[in-house]
Every structure is written in C-alpha cells, then in structure tokens.
Amino acid sequence: MLFTDNLSPEELAILSNIIAIELSKDRTASEISVIASFLSAVGDIMEVIAAQREYLEELEEKASECKNKENNKKEG
C-alpha cells in the first residue's frame, strides 16, 4: 500500500507541484534539467517494469486457464 492510495487525483497533482517546486529551489536551469531528465528516466523504466509484469501475469493466467480446460476435459 502506498501513501498515494488515499489521495485524490487533484491532491496528487498538488503534491507533484510542491515536490517539483521544492526540487527546483536554489538550482540553476541546467541542474533542474538534469533532475527532470533523471526523474523522467526513472518513470520510463518503471513503466517498462510494470508493463512486463502485467504481460507475465497475463501469460500465467492464460496458462492456468489452459490447464484447467485440459483437466476438465479429462474428468468429463
């Protein structure tokens, strides 16, 4: 369970703004750009991980369904 589980979409947007503003304080434009690029890369990699997990879970479910159908045919 994440802390975000209890936030509305609007509250999450506000939190994102606050974090961005705080991370940008007292930094040069170049530093902000590096931080933004880094966080963007982290987010992209997390998307790849999530997509692969979903795909593998889907494959596992399909394999399980096939086994169940085969077992039902043998029993019936």
PDB file of C-alpha atoms in Angstrom:
ATOM      1  CA  MET A   1       0.000   0.000   0.000  1.00  0.00           C
ATOM      2  CA  LEU A   2       1.328   3.417  -0.953  1.00  0.00           C
ATOM      3  CA  PHE A   3       0.807   6.808   0.649  1.00  0.00           C
ATOM      4  CA  THR A   4      -0.863   7.793  -2.621  1.00  0.00           C
ATOM      5  CA  ASP A   5      -3.677   5.286  -2.080  1.00  0.00           C
ATOM      6  CA  ASN A   6      -5.563   7.863  -0.005  1.00  0.00           C
ATOM      7  CA  LEU A   7      -5.003  10.858  -2.291  1.00  0.00           C
ATOM      8  CA  SER A   8      -7.468  12.151  -4.846  1.00  0.00           C
ATOM      9  CA  PRO A   9      -6.139  12.860  -8.359  1.00  0.00           C
ATOM     10  CA  GLU A  10      -6.217  16.569  -7.559  1.00  0.00           C
ATOM     11  CA  GLU A  11      -4.275  16.109  -4.320  1.00  0.00           C
ATOM     12  CA  LEU A  12      -1.691  14.018  -6.143  1.00  0.00           C
ATOM     13  CA  ALA A  13      -1.308  16.772  -8.753  1.00  0.00           C
ATOM     14  CA  ILE A  14      -0.809  19.350  -5.993  1.00  0.00           C
ATOM     15  CA  LEU A  15       1.764  17.119  -4.292  1.00  0.00           C
ATOM     16  CA  SER A  16       3.621  16.738  -7.596  1.00  0.00           C
ATOM     17  CA  ASN A  17       3.706  20.513  -7.988  1.00  0.00           C
ATOM     18  CA  ILE A  18       5.030  21.016  -4.463  1.00  0.00           C
ATOM     19  CA  ILE A  19       7.785  18.441  -4.984  1.00  0.00           C
ATOM     20  CA  ALA A  20       8.784  19.974  -8.332  1.00  0.00           C
ATOM     21  CA  ILE A  21       8.942  23.458  -6.839  1.00  0.00           C
ATOM     22  CA  GLU A  22      10.977  22.289  -3.847  1.00  0.00           C
ATOM     23  CA  LEU A  23      13.426  20.336  -6.005  1.00  0.00           C
ATOM     24  CA  SER A  24      13.883  23.398  -8.236  1.00  0.00           C
ATOM     25  CA  LYS A  25      14.601  25.923  -5.488  1.00  0.00           C
ATOM     26  CA  ASP A  26      18.099  27.416  -5.489  1.00  0.00           C
ATOM     27  CA  ARG A  27      19.157  25.428  -8.557  1.00  0.00           C
ATOM     28  CA  THR A  28      20.289  26.569 -11.975  1.00  0.00           C
ATOM     29  CA  ALA A  29      18.272  25.819 -15.085  1.00  0.00           C
ATOM     30  CA  SER A  30      20.871  23.202 -16.047  1.00  0.00           C
ATOM     31  CA  GLU A  31      20.610  21.476 -12.664  1.00  0.00           C
ATOM     32  CA  ILE A  32      16.815  21.455 -12.887  1.00  0.00           C
ATOM     33  CA  SER A  33      17.047  19.968 -16.374  1.00  0.00           C
ATOM     34  CA  VAL A  34      19.319  17.165 -15.156  1.00  0.00           C
ATOM     35  CA  ILE A  35      16.982  16.365 -12.251  1.00  0.00           C
ATOM     36  CA  ALA A  36      13.963  16.398 -14.581  1.00  0.00           C
ATOM     37  CA  SER A  37      15.692  14.109 -17.083  1.00  0.00           C
ATOM     38  CA  PHE A  38      16.707  11.733 -14.311  1.00  0.00           C
ATOM     39  CA  LEU A  39      13.192  11.552 -12.861  1.00  0.00           C
ATOM     40  CA  SER A  40      11.754  11.082 -16.340  1.00  0.00           C
ATOM     41  CA  ALA A  41      14.138   8.172 -16.962  1.00  0.00           C
ATOM     42  CA  VAL A  42      13.164   6.602 -13.636  1.00  0.00           C
ATOM     43  CA  GLY A  43       9.492   6.895 -14.585  1.00  0.00           C
ATOM     44  CA  ASP A  44      10.081   5.391 -18.029  1.00  0.00           C
ATOM     45  CA  ILE A  45      11.925   2.409 -16.562  1.00  0.00           C
ATOM     46  CA  MET A  46       9.151   1.891 -14.008  1.00  0.00           C
ATOM     47  CA  GLU A  47       6.639   1.848 -16.903  1.00  0.00           C
ATOM     48  CA  VAL A  48       8.667  -0.877 -18.647  1.00  0.00           C
ATOM     49  CA  ILE A  49       8.789  -2.927 -15.434  1.00  0.00           C
ATOM     50  CA  ALA A  50       5.035  -2.530 -14.881  1.00  0.00           C
ATOM     51  CA  ALA A  51       4.222  -3.453 -18.485  1.00  0.00           C
ATOM     52  CA  GLN A  52       6.390  -6.576 -18.344  1.00  0.00           C
ATOM     53  CA  ARG A  53       4.844  -7.642 -15.017  1.00  0.00           C
ATOM     54  CA  GLU A  54       1.352  -7.244 -16.466  1.00  0.00           C
ATOM     55  CA  TYR A  55       2.356  -9.238 -19.539  1.00  0.00           C
ATOM     56  CA  LEU A  56       3.868 -12.075 -17.497  1.00  0.00           C
ATOM     57  CA  GLU A  57       0.829 -12.178 -15.194  1.00  0.00           C
ATOM     58  CA  GLU A  58      -1.411 -12.377 -18.258  1.00  0.00           C
ATOM     59  CA  LEU A  59       0.645 -15.269 -19.671  1.00  0.00           C
ATOM     60  CA  GLU A  60       0.453 -17.063 -16.336  1.00  0.00           C
ATOM     61  CA  GLU A  61      -3.336 -16.624 -16.205  1.00  0.00           C
ATOM     62  CA  LYS A  62      -3.725 -17.966 -19.752  1.00  0.00           C
ATOM     63  CA  ALA A  63      -1.524 -20.977 -18.964  1.00  0.00           C
ATOM     64  CA  SER A  64      -3.588 -21.659 -15.857  1.00  0.00           C
ATOM     65  CA  GLU A  65      -6.828 -21.425 -17.851  1.00  0.00           C
ATOM     66  CA  CYS A  66      -5.475 -23.897 -20.420  1.00  0.00           C
ATOM     67  CA  LYS A  67      -4.513 -26.353 -17.680  1.00  0.00           C
ATOM     68  CA  ASN A  68      -7.980 -26.053 -16.138  1.00  0.00           C
ATOM     69  CA  LYS A  69      -9.637 -26.725 -19.514  1.00  0.00           C
ATOM     70  CA  GLU A  70      -7.427 -29.774 -20.068  1.00  0.00           C
ATOM     71  CA  ASN A  71      -8.229 -31.107 -16.601  1.00  0.00           C
ATOM     72  CA  ASN A  72     -11.948 -30.569 -17.174  1.00  0.00           C
ATOM     73  CA  LYS A  73     -11.780 -32.489 -20.471  1.00  0.00           C
ATOM     74  CA  LYS A  74     -10.011 -35.399 -18.776  1.00  0.00           C
ATOM     75  CA  GLU A  75     -12.585 -35.503 -15.976  1.00  0.00           C
ATOM     76  CA  GLY A  76     -15.579 -35.123 -18.251  1.00  0.00           C
TER      77      GLY A  76
END
